[in-house]
Structures are given as structure tokens and as C-alpha cells.
Coordinates of C-alpha atoms in Angstrom, one line a residue:
M1 CA 133.2 -114.9 -72.1
S2 CA 131.4 -117.2 -69.5
I3 CA 132.2 -117.3 -65.8
H4 CA 133.5 -120.5 -64.9
Q5 CA 136.0 -121.7 -61.1
L6 CA 139.9 -121.4 -61.3
D7 CA 141.1 -125.4 -61.3
E8 CA 144.2 -125.6 -58.0
Q9 CA 147.1 -125.8 -59.2
T10 CA 146.2 -122.5 -61.6
I11 CA 144.8 -120.8 -58.5
L12 CA 148.2 -122.3 -56.6
K13 CA 150.4 -120.4 -59.1
I14 CA 148.7 -117.2 -59.5
A15 CA 149.1 -116.8 -55.6
A16 CA 152.7 -117.6 -55.7
G17 CA 152.7 -115.2 -57.7
E18 CA 152.6 -112.6 -54.9
V19 CA 155.2 -114.5 -52.6
I20 CA 157.6 -115.8 -54.8
E21 CA 159.0 -113.0 -57.2
N22 CA 162.6 -114.4 -57.8
P23 CA 164.7 -116.7 -55.8
A24 CA 165.4 -113.9 -53.1
S25 CA 161.6 -114.5 -51.8
V26 CA 162.8 -118.0 -51.3
I27 CA 165.0 -117.8 -49.5
K28 CA 163.6 -114.6 -47.6
E29 CA 160.8 -117.2 -46.2
L30 CA 163.0 -120.5 -45.8
V31 CA 165.6 -118.3 -43.6
E32 CA 161.9 -116.6 -42.1
N33 CA 161.5 -120.8 -41.6
A34 CA 164.9 -121.7 -39.7
I35 CA 164.4 -119.0 -37.6
D36 CA 160.6 -119.6 -35.8
A37 CA 162.6 -123.1 -36.1
D38 CA 164.5 -121.9 -33.3
A39 CA 167.6 -122.3 -35.3
T40 CA 171.1 -120.6 -33.6
Q41 CA 172.9 -122.3 -37.5
I42 CA 172.1 -121.5 -41.1
T43 CA 173.4 -122.2 -43.8
V44 CA 172.3 -120.9 -47.6
E45 CA 174.2 -122.7 -50.7
I46 CA 172.9 -121.8 -54.0
K47 CA 173.8 -121.4 -57.6
E48 CA 173.7 -120.2 -61.1
G49 CA 171.8 -116.7 -58.7
G50 CA 169.3 -119.5 -57.1
K51 CA 167.6 -119.7 -60.3
T52 CA 168.4 -123.5 -60.8
Y53 CA 170.1 -124.9 -56.9
M54 CA 169.0 -123.4 -53.4
R55 CA 169.5 -125.1 -50.5
V56 CA 168.9 -123.9 -46.7
T57 CA 170.5 -125.9 -43.3
D58 CA 169.4 -125.6 -39.9
N59 CA 169.6 -126.8 -36.7
G60 CA 166.0 -126.0 -35.5
T61 CA 163.8 -128.0 -34.1
G62 CA 162.3 -129.6 -37.6
I63 CA 159.4 -131.3 -38.9
R64 CA 157.1 -134.3 -37.6
S65 CA 157.7 -136.4 -40.4
D66 CA 153.5 -136.6 -40.2
Q67 CA 153.0 -133.1 -40.6
I68 CA 155.9 -132.6 -43.2
D69 CA 153.0 -132.8 -46.0
L70 CA 150.3 -130.2 -44.3
A71 CA 153.4 -128.0 -44.1
F72 CA 153.4 -127.5 -47.6
M73 CA 149.9 -127.1 -48.5
R74 CA 148.6 -123.3 -48.4
H75 CA 147.5 -121.6 -45.2
A76 CA 148.5 -124.2 -43.3
T77 CA 151.3 -123.3 -39.8
S78 CA 152.3 -123.8 -36.3
K79 CA 152.4 -119.6 -35.6
I80 CA 147.9 -119.0 -35.3
E81 CA 145.1 -119.6 -34.4
S82 CA 142.8 -117.0 -35.9
Y83 CA 142.8 -113.4 -36.9
D84 CA 143.5 -112.2 -33.4
D85 CA 146.8 -113.3 -33.0
L86 CA 148.0 -112.0 -35.8
F87 CA 148.2 -108.5 -33.5
R88 CA 150.4 -110.2 -31.0
I89 CA 152.8 -111.9 -33.4
H90 CA 156.3 -112.3 -32.1
S91 CA 157.3 -114.6 -35.2
M92 CA 158.7 -113.8 -39.3
G93 CA 156.0 -116.3 -41.0
F94 CA 152.2 -116.1 -39.9
R95 CA 150.0 -116.9 -42.9
G96 CA 151.6 -119.9 -44.0
E97 CA 151.7 -119.8 -47.4
A98 CA 155.9 -120.0 -48.3
L99 CA 155.5 -123.4 -48.4
A100 CA 152.9 -123.8 -51.2
S101 CA 153.9 -121.0 -52.9
I102 CA 157.7 -121.8 -53.2
K103 CA 155.9 -125.9 -54.5
A104 CA 153.5 -124.7 -56.5
V105 CA 156.8 -122.8 -59.0
S106 CA 160.2 -125.3 -59.0
D107 CA 161.1 -128.8 -57.7
V108 CA 161.7 -128.8 -53.7
T109 CA 163.4 -131.7 -51.5
V110 CA 162.8 -131.9 -47.8
L111 CA 164.8 -133.2 -45.4
T112 CA 163.6 -132.6 -41.7
K113 CA 164.0 -134.7 -38.3
T114 CA 163.0 -133.9 -34.9
Q115 CA 164.5 -134.4 -31.4
E116 CA 161.7 -136.7 -30.7
D117 CA 162.2 -139.0 -33.6
S118 CA 164.6 -141.6 -33.9
T119 CA 165.7 -141.1 -38.1
G120 CA 164.8 -138.1 -40.4
S121 CA 162.3 -138.2 -43.4
Y122 CA 162.5 -137.4 -46.8
V123 CA 160.5 -135.7 -49.0
R124 CA 160.8 -135.0 -52.8
Y125 CA 157.7 -133.1 -54.4
C126 CA 158.2 -132.1 -58.3
G127 CA 155.2 -131.6 -60.1
E128 CA 152.3 -133.9 -59.2
E129 CA 154.8 -136.8 -58.1
T130 CA 156.4 -136.9 -54.8
K131 CA 158.6 -139.3 -53.3
R132 CA 159.7 -140.3 -49.6
Q133 CA 162.2 -142.7 -47.6
V134 CA 163.6 -142.2 -43.8
V135 CA 166.9 -141.4 -44.3
A136 CA 169.7 -140.6 -41.4
H137 CA 170.1 -136.5 -40.4
N138 CA 170.3 -134.3 -37.7
T139 CA 167.3 -132.9 -35.9
G140 CA 166.7 -130.0 -37.2
T141 CA 165.4 -129.5 -41.6
T142 CA 167.2 -129.0 -44.9
I143 CA 165.2 -127.5 -47.9
L144 CA 166.3 -127.8 -51.3
V145 CA 164.7 -125.9 -54.7
E146 CA 165.8 -126.1 -57.9
D147 CA 164.3 -125.1 -61.2
L148 CA 162.6 -122.2 -59.8
F149 CA 159.2 -121.0 -62.3
S150 CA 160.8 -124.0 -64.2
R151 CA 157.0 -124.9 -64.2
L152 CA 156.5 -121.0 -65.4
P153 CA 158.6 -119.8 -68.5
V154 CA 156.8 -116.6 -68.8
R155 CA 157.2 -115.6 -65.3
A156 CA 161.5 -117.0 -65.1
G157 CA 161.9 -114.8 -68.4
F158 CA 161.2 -111.7 -65.7
L159 CA 164.2 -113.4 -64.3
K160 CA 167.9 -110.8 -63.7
S161 CA 170.8 -112.0 -64.6
A162 CA 172.1 -114.4 -62.5
L163 CA 174.7 -111.7 -60.8
A164 CA 171.6 -109.4 -60.3
E165 CA 170.0 -112.5 -58.3
A166 CA 172.5 -113.7 -56.7
N167 CA 173.6 -109.4 -55.0
R168 CA 169.1 -109.7 -54.1
I169 CA 169.8 -112.7 -51.6
T170 CA 173.7 -111.4 -50.6
D171 CA 171.4 -108.4 -49.5
I172 CA 168.8 -109.8 -47.6
L173 CA 171.5 -112.6 -46.1
Y174 CA 173.7 -109.4 -44.4
R175 CA 169.7 -108.2 -42.8
F176 CA 169.4 -111.4 -42.3
A177 CA 172.3 -112.0 -40.2
V178 CA 172.4 -108.4 -38.8
A179 CA 168.7 -108.2 -37.3
H180 CA 169.2 -111.9 -35.7
P181 CA 172.7 -112.0 -34.4
T182 CA 172.6 -114.7 -32.1
I183 CA 172.3 -116.7 -35.0
G184 CA 175.4 -117.4 -36.9
F185 CA 175.3 -117.4 -40.5
K186 CA 176.5 -118.8 -43.8
Y187 CA 175.7 -118.2 -47.3
V188 CA 177.5 -120.0 -49.8
K189 CA 177.7 -119.1 -53.5
D190 CA 179.1 -121.1 -56.5
E191 CA 180.3 -123.2 -53.6
K192 CA 182.0 -119.6 -52.3
V193 CA 181.5 -118.8 -48.9
L194 CA 180.7 -114.7 -49.4
L195 CA 179.7 -114.7 -45.3
H196 CA 180.3 -116.0 -42.2
T197 CA 178.5 -115.2 -39.1
T198 CA 179.2 -116.7 -35.2
G199 CA 176.0 -115.3 -33.7
S200 CA 178.1 -114.8 -30.9
G201 CA 175.7 -111.4 -30.6
I202 CA 175.5 -107.5 -32.6
D203 CA 179.1 -106.0 -32.0
N204 CA 181.2 -109.0 -33.6
T205 CA 177.9 -109.8 -36.2
L206 CA 178.6 -106.1 -37.8
A207 CA 181.9 -106.1 -37.6
E208 CA 182.3 -110.0 -39.5
V209 CA 179.9 -108.7 -41.9
F210 CA 180.9 -105.2 -42.8
G211 CA 184.1 -105.3 -41.8
S212 CA 185.8 -102.3 -38.1
D213 CA 186.6 -100.1 -40.9
T214 CA 182.5 -99.2 -40.6
T215 CA 181.9 -100.1 -36.6
E216 CA 185.1 -98.0 -35.7
A217 CA 182.8 -94.9 -37.7
L218 CA 179.8 -96.6 -35.6
L219 CA 177.4 -93.7 -33.1
P220 CA 175.2 -95.3 -30.7
V221 CA 171.2 -94.2 -30.6
H222 CA 169.1 -94.6 -28.7
Y223 CA 165.6 -93.3 -27.7
K224 CA 162.4 -95.0 -25.4
D225 CA 159.2 -93.2 -24.3
A226 CA 155.7 -95.1 -23.2
Q227 CA 155.1 -96.8 -26.7
I228 CA 158.6 -97.1 -28.3
E229 CA 161.9 -97.6 -27.9
I230 CA 165.3 -97.9 -30.2
N231 CA 168.1 -98.9 -30.6
G232 CA 171.3 -99.3 -33.0
W233 CA 174.3 -97.4 -34.6
V234 CA 173.9 -94.0 -36.9
G235 CA 177.7 -94.0 -39.6
D236 CA 179.6 -90.6 -38.8
P237 CA 179.1 -88.5 -41.4
S238 CA 182.4 -90.1 -43.2
L239 CA 180.4 -93.1 -43.8
Y240 CA 178.1 -92.6 -46.5
R241 CA 177.0 -94.2 -49.4
G242 CA 175.8 -93.5 -53.6
N243 CA 172.6 -95.5 -52.5
R244 CA 170.5 -96.8 -49.0
G245 CA 171.9 -100.1 -50.1
M246 CA 173.2 -99.8 -46.2
Q247 CA 170.4 -98.7 -44.3
Y248 CA 169.1 -101.2 -41.8
L249 CA 165.4 -100.7 -40.3
F250 CA 163.7 -103.2 -38.0
A251 CA 160.5 -103.6 -36.6
N252 CA 160.9 -106.3 -33.8
R253 CA 163.7 -108.0 -35.4
R254 CA 161.0 -107.5 -38.6
I255 CA 163.1 -106.0 -41.9
I256 CA 161.2 -103.8 -43.0
T257 CA 161.0 -101.1 -45.2
E258 CA 159.1 -97.1 -43.6
P259 CA 160.0 -94.4 -46.5
Q260 CA 159.1 -91.6 -43.8
L261 CA 161.9 -92.8 -41.0
T262 CA 164.3 -93.3 -43.4
Q263 CA 164.4 -89.7 -44.7
L264 CA 163.9 -88.8 -41.1
V265 CA 167.2 -90.3 -40.1
E266 CA 168.5 -88.5 -43.4
S267 CA 167.2 -85.0 -42.3
A268 CA 169.9 -85.1 -39.4
Y269 CA 172.6 -85.4 -42.4
T270 CA 171.5 -82.7 -43.9
G271 CA 174.7 -80.3 -44.2
K272 CA 176.7 -82.9 -43.1
I273 CA 178.0 -85.3 -46.0
P274 CA 177.6 -84.7 -49.7
H275 CA 174.1 -84.2 -51.2
G276 CA 173.1 -87.7 -52.9
R277 CA 174.5 -89.3 -50.7
F278 CA 172.9 -91.2 -48.2
P279 CA 174.1 -92.2 -44.4
V280 CA 174.4 -95.5 -43.3
F281 CA 172.2 -96.8 -39.8
F282 CA 171.3 -99.9 -38.0
L283 CA 168.3 -99.3 -35.9
W284 CA 165.6 -101.8 -34.2
V285 CA 162.7 -99.8 -33.9
M286 CA 160.6 -102.8 -30.9
M287 CA 157.0 -101.8 -30.3
D288 CA 154.8 -104.3 -28.4
P289 CA 153.1 -106.3 -32.0
D290 CA 149.3 -105.3 -31.3
K291 CA 150.6 -101.7 -32.2
I292 CA 152.2 -103.1 -35.7
D293 CA 150.4 -104.1 -38.1
V294 CA 152.8 -106.9 -40.0
N295 CA 150.4 -108.3 -42.9
I296 CA 149.5 -104.8 -44.7
H297 CA 152.0 -106.9 -48.1
P298 CA 152.8 -109.7 -48.7
T299 CA 156.4 -109.8 -48.5
K300 CA 155.4 -108.3 -45.2
S301 CA 158.3 -105.9 -46.0
K302 CA 155.8 -103.2 -44.9
V303 CA 153.6 -102.4 -41.7
Q304 CA 151.2 -100.3 -40.4
W305 CA 151.7 -98.9 -37.1
S306 CA 148.7 -98.3 -34.5
V307 CA 150.6 -94.4 -33.2
D308 CA 151.0 -91.8 -34.6
T309 CA 153.5 -91.1 -36.5
S310 CA 154.7 -88.6 -34.4
V311 CA 156.4 -90.6 -31.6
F312 CA 159.4 -90.9 -34.3
L313 CA 160.0 -87.3 -34.3
P314 CA 162.6 -87.5 -31.2
L315 CA 165.2 -89.9 -33.0
K316 CA 166.3 -86.5 -35.1
Q317 CA 167.3 -85.5 -32.2
S318 CA 169.2 -88.1 -30.4
I319 CA 170.8 -88.9 -33.9
L320 CA 171.5 -85.2 -34.2
Q321 CA 173.2 -85.2 -30.7
S322 CA 175.4 -88.5 -31.2
L323 CA 176.5 -86.8 -34.6
E324 CA 177.6 -83.8 -32.4
Q325 CA 180.1 -85.4 -30.1
A326 CA 181.5 -86.8 -33.0
T327 CA 182.7 -84.1 -34.3
N328 CA 186.2 -84.5 -32.6
R329 CA 186.5 -87.9 -34.1
H330 CA 188.8 -87.6 -37.1
M331 CA 186.7 -87.8 -39.8
I332 CA 189.2 -87.1 -42.6
K333 CA 192.0 -90.6 -43.9
E334 CA 195.3 -89.2 -44.4
A335 CA 196.5 -90.9 -48.0
E336 CA 199.9 -92.4 -47.1
E337 CA 200.5 -94.2 -49.8
K338 CA 199.8 -91.2 -52.0
K339 CA 202.9 -89.3 -52.9
P340 CA 203.1 -85.3 -53.5
E341 CA 202.9 -84.0 -56.7
R342 CA 204.7 -80.8 -57.8
V343 CA 202.8 -77.7 -56.3
N344 CA 203.4 -74.0 -56.4
L345 CA 204.0 -73.4 -53.8
Y346 CA 203.5 -69.3 -51.6
T347 CA 205.8 -68.8 -48.6
M348 CA 204.3 -66.4 -46.3
E349 CA 206.3 -63.7 -47.5
E350 CA 205.3 -64.1 -51.0
Y351 CA 201.3 -64.2 -50.4
T352 CA 202.5 -61.0 -47.8
E353 CA 203.7 -59.5 -50.9
R354 CA 200.5 -60.5 -53.3
K355 CA 198.6 -59.1 -50.7
N356 CA 200.5 -55.7 -50.9
K357 CA 200.7 -55.8 -54.5
T358 CA 197.0 -56.2 -54.4
R359 CA 196.2 -52.8 -51.6
L360 CA 194.8 -55.1 -49.3
A361 CA 196.2 -54.0 -46.0
A362 CA 198.4 -57.1 -44.6
K363 CA 199.6 -57.3 -40.9
N364 CA 202.8 -58.9 -39.4
V365 CA 202.9 -62.5 -39.1
A366 CA 204.1 -61.7 -35.4
D367 CA 200.7 -60.0 -34.7
T368 CA 198.6 -62.7 -36.7
K369 CA 200.1 -65.5 -34.3
I370 CA 198.9 -63.9 -30.7
A371 CA 195.1 -65.0 -32.8
Y372 CA 195.9 -69.0 -33.8
Q373 CA 197.0 -68.9 -29.5
P374 CA 194.2 -70.4 -27.0
A375 CA 192.8 -66.4 -27.1
P376 CA 189.3 -65.8 -26.2
V377 CA 187.2 -65.4 -29.9
P378 CA 188.3 -62.1 -31.4
K379 CA 185.0 -60.4 -32.0
P380 CA 184.3 -60.6 -35.7
L381 CA 185.0 -57.1 -37.6
K382 CA 185.0 -56.3 -41.2
A383 CA 187.6 -57.7 -42.8
S384 CA 188.8 -57.0 -45.9
V385 CA 189.2 -60.1 -49.1
Q386 CA 190.4 -59.7 -52.5
K387 CA 190.9 -61.2 -55.3
Y388 CA 194.5 -61.1 -57.7
T389 CA 192.7 -58.0 -58.8
P390 CA 192.0 -54.4 -57.3
E391 CA 187.6 -55.0 -56.6
Q392 CA 187.7 -55.3 -53.0
I393 CA 185.4 -57.9 -51.1
P394 CA 184.2 -58.4 -47.3
L395 CA 184.6 -61.2 -45.2
Q396 CA 181.1 -61.7 -43.6
M397 CA 181.9 -63.5 -40.1
P398 CA 179.0 -64.1 -38.1
E399 CA 179.0 -63.6 -34.3
P400 CA 180.9 -66.8 -32.2
G401 CA 178.1 -68.7 -30.3
P402 CA 178.9 -70.4 -26.9
S403 CA 180.4 -73.4 -27.4
K404 CA 181.0 -76.3 -25.7
K405 CA 183.8 -77.7 -26.9
T406 CA 187.1 -78.0 -24.7
E407 CA 189.1 -78.8 -27.1
R408 CA 190.6 -76.5 -29.6
L409 CA 191.1 -78.0 -32.7
F410 CA 193.4 -75.1 -33.9
A411 CA 195.6 -73.8 -31.1
G412 CA 198.4 -72.7 -32.2
L413 CA 198.5 -73.2 -35.5
R414 CA 201.8 -71.4 -36.8
P415 CA 200.6 -69.7 -40.4
I416 CA 202.8 -71.7 -43.4
G417 CA 201.4 -69.9 -47.1
V418 CA 198.5 -70.5 -49.4
L419 CA 198.8 -73.2 -52.5
H420 CA 196.2 -72.6 -55.4
K421 CA 195.1 -69.8 -54.2
T422 CA 192.5 -72.0 -51.3
Y423 CA 194.7 -74.1 -49.6
L424 CA 196.1 -72.1 -46.6
I425 CA 198.7 -74.5 -44.4
F426 CA 199.8 -73.8 -41.6
E427 CA 202.6 -76.4 -38.8
D428 CA 201.1 -78.0 -36.0
T429 CA 203.9 -77.7 -33.6
A430 CA 202.1 -79.3 -31.3
R431 CA 200.8 -82.7 -33.0
Q432 CA 203.6 -82.0 -35.6
E433 CA 201.0 -81.8 -38.6
M434 CA 200.9 -80.2 -41.2
V435 CA 197.2 -79.1 -41.7
L436 CA 195.9 -78.2 -45.1
L437 CA 192.4 -75.8 -44.9
D438 CA 190.1 -75.1 -47.2
Q439 CA 188.9 -71.3 -46.9
H440 CA 186.1 -71.2 -48.8
A441 CA 184.3 -74.9 -47.2
A442 CA 185.3 -73.2 -43.8
H443 CA 183.4 -70.1 -44.2
E444 CA 180.9 -71.7 -45.7
R445 CA 180.6 -73.9 -42.9
I446 CA 179.9 -70.7 -40.5
L447 CA 178.0 -68.9 -43.1
Y448 CA 175.9 -71.8 -42.9
E449 CA 175.2 -73.2 -39.4
K450 CA 174.2 -69.0 -38.6
L451 CA 171.6 -69.4 -40.9
Q452 CA 170.8 -72.9 -39.5
Q453 CA 171.2 -71.1 -36.1
E454 CA 168.0 -68.4 -36.7
F455 CA 165.8 -70.6 -38.8
Q456 CA 166.1 -73.4 -35.5
K457 CA 165.5 -70.9 -33.6
D458 CA 161.9 -69.4 -35.1
Q459 CA 163.9 -66.6 -35.5
V460 CA 163.2 -66.7 -39.3
R461 CA 161.8 -62.7 -40.9
T462 CA 160.0 -63.4 -43.6
Q463 CA 160.8 -60.4 -46.4
M464 CA 157.5 -58.7 -48.8
L465 CA 157.4 -59.4 -52.0
L466 CA 157.2 -56.4 -53.8
V467 CA 154.6 -57.2 -56.2
P468 CA 152.6 -60.5 -54.5
Q469 CA 152.6 -63.4 -56.7
N470 CA 149.2 -65.5 -57.5
L471 CA 149.3 -69.4 -57.4
K472 CA 146.9 -71.2 -59.1
V473 CA 146.7 -74.8 -57.2
K474 CA 144.4 -78.1 -57.6
P475 CA 141.5 -79.0 -55.0
H476 CA 144.8 -81.2 -53.3
E477 CA 146.9 -79.1 -53.5
K478 CA 145.1 -76.7 -51.8
T479 CA 144.1 -78.6 -49.1
L480 CA 147.7 -79.2 -48.1
L481 CA 148.2 -75.4 -47.8
E482 CA 145.2 -74.2 -45.7
E483 CA 146.7 -77.8 -43.4
K484 CA 150.3 -76.7 -43.5
K485 CA 149.9 -73.1 -43.6
Q486 CA 150.8 -71.8 -40.7
V487 CA 153.7 -74.1 -40.7
L488 CA 154.6 -72.3 -43.5
A489 CA 154.7 -68.9 -42.1
E490 CA 156.6 -70.4 -39.0
L491 CA 159.0 -71.2 -42.1
G492 CA 159.0 -67.7 -43.1
F493 CA 156.7 -67.5 -45.2
L494 CA 153.1 -65.6 -46.6
V495 CA 150.6 -67.0 -48.3
E496 CA 146.6 -66.1 -48.0
P497 CA 144.3 -67.7 -50.3
M498 CA 141.9 -65.4 -52.6
A499 CA 139.9 -67.8 -54.8
E500 CA 138.7 -71.8 -54.6
D501 CA 142.0 -72.3 -56.6
L502 CA 143.7 -69.6 -56.2
F503 CA 146.2 -68.7 -53.4
V504 CA 148.7 -64.9 -53.0
I505 CA 152.3 -65.0 -51.8
R506 CA 152.9 -62.1 -50.1
G507 CA 156.1 -63.0 -48.4
I508 CA 159.0 -65.7 -48.3
P509 CA 162.2 -66.7 -46.0
Y510 CA 164.6 -63.5 -45.9
L511 CA 167.1 -66.6 -45.4
I512 CA 166.4 -68.1 -49.2
G513 CA 167.4 -64.8 -51.2
R514 CA 166.5 -63.4 -54.3
I515 CA 164.4 -65.9 -56.3
Q516 CA 163.1 -65.7 -59.9
D517 CA 159.5 -66.9 -59.2
P518 CA 158.7 -67.3 -56.1
R519 CA 155.8 -69.6 -57.9
N520 CA 158.1 -71.9 -58.5
L521 CA 159.5 -72.5 -54.9
L522 CA 155.9 -73.3 -53.6
Y523 CA 154.8 -75.6 -55.9
A524 CA 158.4 -77.2 -55.3
L525 CA 157.2 -77.1 -52.0
I526 CA 153.7 -78.4 -52.0
D527 CA 155.0 -81.6 -53.7
T528 CA 157.4 -82.0 -50.7
M529 CA 154.0 -81.2 -48.0
E530 CA 153.0 -84.1 -49.3
Q531 CA 155.5 -86.1 -48.3
S532 CA 155.7 -85.0 -44.3
V533 CA 155.9 -81.8 -42.5
H534 CA 160.1 -83.0 -41.7
A535 CA 160.4 -82.8 -45.8
I536 CA 159.8 -79.8 -45.9
A537 CA 162.6 -78.0 -43.1
A538 CA 164.6 -80.4 -45.6
D539 CA 164.1 -78.3 -48.7
I540 CA 164.6 -75.0 -46.9
Q541 CA 167.8 -76.5 -45.6
E542 CA 169.9 -77.8 -49.0
R543 CA 168.1 -74.1 -49.9
L544 CA 169.8 -72.3 -46.9
I545 CA 172.8 -74.7 -47.8
K546 CA 172.9 -72.8 -51.7
K547 CA 173.1 -69.6 -49.5
A548 CA 175.9 -70.2 -47.3
C549 CA 177.6 -71.5 -50.8
T550 CA 176.8 -68.2 -52.3
E551 CA 178.0 -65.9 -49.9
A552 CA 181.0 -67.0 -48.7
V553 CA 184.3 -66.7 -49.8
K554 CA 185.3 -68.3 -53.1
A555 CA 188.7 -70.1 -54.1
G556 CA 190.7 -67.2 -55.7
D557 CA 190.0 -65.0 -52.7
V558 CA 193.0 -63.4 -50.8
L559 CA 192.0 -62.8 -47.0
S560 CA 194.1 -60.7 -43.9
D561 CA 196.1 -62.0 -41.8
L562 CA 193.5 -60.9 -39.5
S563 CA 190.7 -62.8 -41.4
V564 CA 192.3 -65.9 -41.4
A565 CA 192.7 -66.0 -37.8
Q566 CA 188.4 -65.1 -37.2
L567 CA 188.3 -68.2 -39.9
L568 CA 190.0 -70.7 -37.6
A569 CA 188.3 -69.2 -34.9
Q570 CA 184.8 -69.2 -36.1
L571 CA 184.5 -72.5 -38.2
E572 CA 186.1 -74.1 -34.1
Q573 CA 182.9 -73.1 -32.8
T574 CA 180.7 -74.8 -35.4
K575 CA 178.9 -78.2 -34.3
Q576 CA 180.6 -79.3 -37.3
P577 CA 184.0 -78.2 -37.8
H578 CA 185.5 -80.5 -40.1
T579 CA 182.8 -80.8 -43.2
C580 CA 181.1 -77.7 -45.4
P581 CA 177.3 -78.2 -45.7
H582 CA 178.3 -79.9 -48.4
G583 CA 180.2 -82.3 -46.8
R584 CA 183.9 -81.9 -48.0
P585 CA 186.0 -81.9 -45.3
T586 CA 187.2 -78.2 -44.7
Y587 CA 190.4 -79.6 -43.8
I588 CA 193.0 -81.7 -43.3
R589 CA 196.0 -83.0 -41.3
T590 CA 199.3 -85.2 -42.7
S591 CA 201.1 -85.8 -40.2
V592 CA 204.7 -84.9 -40.5
K593 CA 206.3 -88.8 -40.2
T594 CA 203.7 -89.1 -43.1
I595 CA 205.5 -86.9 -45.1
E596 CA 208.6 -88.2 -44.7
K597 CA 207.9 -90.6 -45.1
W598 CA 207.1 -89.7 -49.1
F599 CA 210.6 -89.0 -48.9
R600 CA 212.0 -91.4 -48.0
R601 CA 213.5 -90.3 -45.3
I602 CA 211.9 -93.3 -42.6
P603 CA 210.9 -96.7 -44.1
S604 CA 206.6 -96.9 -45.4

């Protein structure tokens, strides 16, 4: 087959495929142009998911009538003069490819007017045909894109349903609205307004886009050093999603994806939200443009940093501090409209009698009341726990650490009974509330934070294996193990090289406990190491959660009065008393007023 030169139209269509993947790509490029034109109001209208109709209108500077054709030529731009300008770029676009690519794969109509022009210009590009005329138009630009990929039927076949394509557009417009909160955005889908922001600042924009329920659960985050500044909000542990759809990351107000930074943020939520759920965050990374390369991906959604990514590490600590400050916020919403089901509820006397029958030494309720008063935290004792069988199980309570909290969460609680052999029931007379506490979740939180403290304070002990295990590795795995040997040692692993492709595992972290095959654990960590050191720590923390879950008192175990008192006191001292390490609530409060509504004693 002979070599030949491709014609210009074929080249254009191939190049367009790198920039324009779907209707959302078109909207992204047109909105970025509107932002670069200093628009303060941008309206986006679509039909059929953008496949047949997309119109973007702005009140920006407009395009001079003699430069409209130039704007739709490849590599024609007003943003840069030379390659060096890429490293001083402040605009959204810079390559001059977007409009030419859109024109190559669809029919495009342009209406535009500058402040200096007395009339507006109308130009329609339909394949090789071009129509022009003078029209009345406000200052700014309107671009209408119709029949996307109509000249590339194979490419059109890869588009998803109208609903799926519209959802992509919705997502990108939400991100633009948040990234540029001083610009008003209006989004109309099939003649219905789905988004309308006023451009009156980030606080109002977040409320307009996501609602007050979301904004009330956001915590401010700030970090700054000589190289970088990061500002924004993260959700408190009650605010999470089933996917990463509400994770917003911007570099100099450019919408980006950054897996390593995302992973760092998510690692701050380990043990605070349920496994498999994702935190919500809105973060702006501000850095000198010459330290960010935005020209590594056709869609400009990925960036490369010229600084070491370790500059992001303090961000995690900043998030942890914000989350710790939020622990006193009430995270569990009451189900005001739910009516209680008929339940089997033990009284405290029945509960005590049941413990006596199972040979548990029960103290008088009067004695236990002392433990619920704002008194010094009792030292841990070997309290007895019992299932509803004669077999006894010890309840291990860690030493209480120093607490920074000034307000007691559970001061003055009066024990009432137990529900379903799991949920301890108390009355808070001061707040006029009923408190239900999940004994397993509460103990799990206490044990997890004890293990975590040992882990974070480099108090991780190594348990030596009676029989060292050989670990066969590939060349790249060997390199990783050699590079991360010190990190693994700090985590409690003792791994030594034996041959070119062989290591020996002599010890594993004591905190992890017994495992059937240490080699599987190391192989899993090797896979994690290929991502980042943060991922290793996150993997260890997941194992700490499992260990805490295994050792915690179970549902169905019967606690003595003293054990219950200790459970409350020690939970109160934790950093995250509201949830277990999996993110489930440890307790809920229901007001007497709500209960009276259930029984219709007062109007709903």
C-alpha cells in the first residue's frame, strides 16, 4: 500500500475526534470561549441530549466581523502568541482547535457583535457552504450547533441515549457554575430550566446548584504555603454519595481530574463514612501558571505539576482538623414523619433480671446513675459481657486519652432499657430527648481509634511469623519493595530480599492480627504501592476497621451496668463519636416533641 497525503477535510475530522467526543465536549469548549470573552451571563440550551441542537449565548466581548472565519480555522487563537505562553496561560482555551473541530463535524451558526460594531454578524457554516448577513444583535456571541456528527455517521453511532448525553452536559455545567461563581449560568434542556445561578458569589452559587441541605453540611478548608494555595469546602461525614459525582476539583479555576489528589482527600474520610461511599468536596488549587502544564490532554482536563506532589500532603491534615471540629454538629437527622412500629422493649428491671438469670453480676440502677454524671472518666475495668447463654465474653475498653471536648455528649443520661438486645435506650432529661445507642457500633469506634492512635504514633509492633513466608516477585514489584522498604517497616512489616526474584516475609503488623496467608496481604499492598504511599496507609486503615469490628462487643451481648457506663464515657472521648468506622451512626436522638407527634398529642 502506497503512502499518500490525506486531504484537509479528512485531517480536520480526525483532529476533531480528539477534541469533540460528544455533545458535552462541544458545550465545554463553547462555554470556555464565553468565559475567556469576559462574559458575566452564559445561557446553554439543548435538545435531544445535544445531538441535534445546542446553543450557547453569552454577553462577552464578541467577535469582530472580519475575524469570524479566522476564528473557525485550525490553530487560530487570541489566547497565546508562542509556545512559551502555554506556561503563563490564564485563559480556559489556548489551542485554537475547538471551533474548527465543531465546524468539521456539525452545522454551525454564529451571531456576534462587539461593542465597537454598530450591527451584528450572522454566519452559517454548513459543510462547504457558508451564508452571511448583517443582523441586529446585542454585544456578545451566540453559537448554534446542529446535527452533531451528521457527517460522521460511524461516530454518531457511539453516542449514548439522549438522557445520558444530557446528564453529561448537566454535570459539566454544574462544574462550570461552581468554578466561576461570579458568572451567571442558565441551562435549558428541552425548554425546561434545569440550572439558573445569579453569579453572586460562591456561597450563593453552591446553594443555587445543590440546595441549602448540602451547603449546611459543608466545612471550610484552607491550606497555603510558598508554592500552593488550596481553598474550598469538604462535606461533613453525614454528606457522602455512591459515586464521585460531587467531587469538584479545580486548578486555577480550570476543571480537572487528579486521581492522586482525590485519593488523598478520600483517605481523610477512612472510618468516617461507609465503605464504598465517597465524600463530597469542592476544592480550588491555586498555583503559578508556570508550575502547571495544562497541555498534556486534548480535553485539558488533566494537568501535570512541576512541583513535587508532596506539597498536597498537608491538605489531608487540614481536612482532618475540619472534620474533627464538626464532630459536635448533629449529624443524624430525625425521621419526623416515621411512625414507630410495635417492638419488644425491655424495661431496665427486666433487662437486669435477664442478666441475673444468665449469671451476670448486675449492679443497681441507682449505682450506674453516678457514671452518667459529668464526673472523671472511670479507668477501664475488666467488665463482663454475656450473650444470652452462660458463656462469658470480656469487653476490652482502651485507656481513655485526653479530650479536647468541653461539652459532654452523654452527660446526665438516665438508662431506660434495651431494644432487640442491641440498642441501649436512655433518657436525656436536660434536652428532653430519647437516645438510642448501638452498642456494637459504639465499641467498634472506641477500639478503632485506639488501634489508629497506635498506628499514627509509630507504636506499631511487628509480630514475627513462626514460619517465614517466601514471596516471589516480578522485576517491577521487586523495585517497589526495595523503594518502600522503610515505609513497610514503619507499618510493621519485616520483609527482606533473598534472591533476584524472591523476598521473605518475617513479620507483619501486630495490629492486623492473624491472617491465613501473609503473602496475599503483601501482594495486595504491592498493587496499592503502585498508586501512592497514601494508598498503603488507607489499605492498613481498612484492616484496622475490620479488626475493630471483629473484637467489638456484638449485637446480642448483654452488658453490665458498669460496662454501659464505660462505653458511654469512652465513646465521648473519641474524635468521631457519631459514627462507627464504617460510617454508620453510633447513636440517634429523638426529641420528646417528635414522639408526642407520633402519638398525635400535639399537631404535626
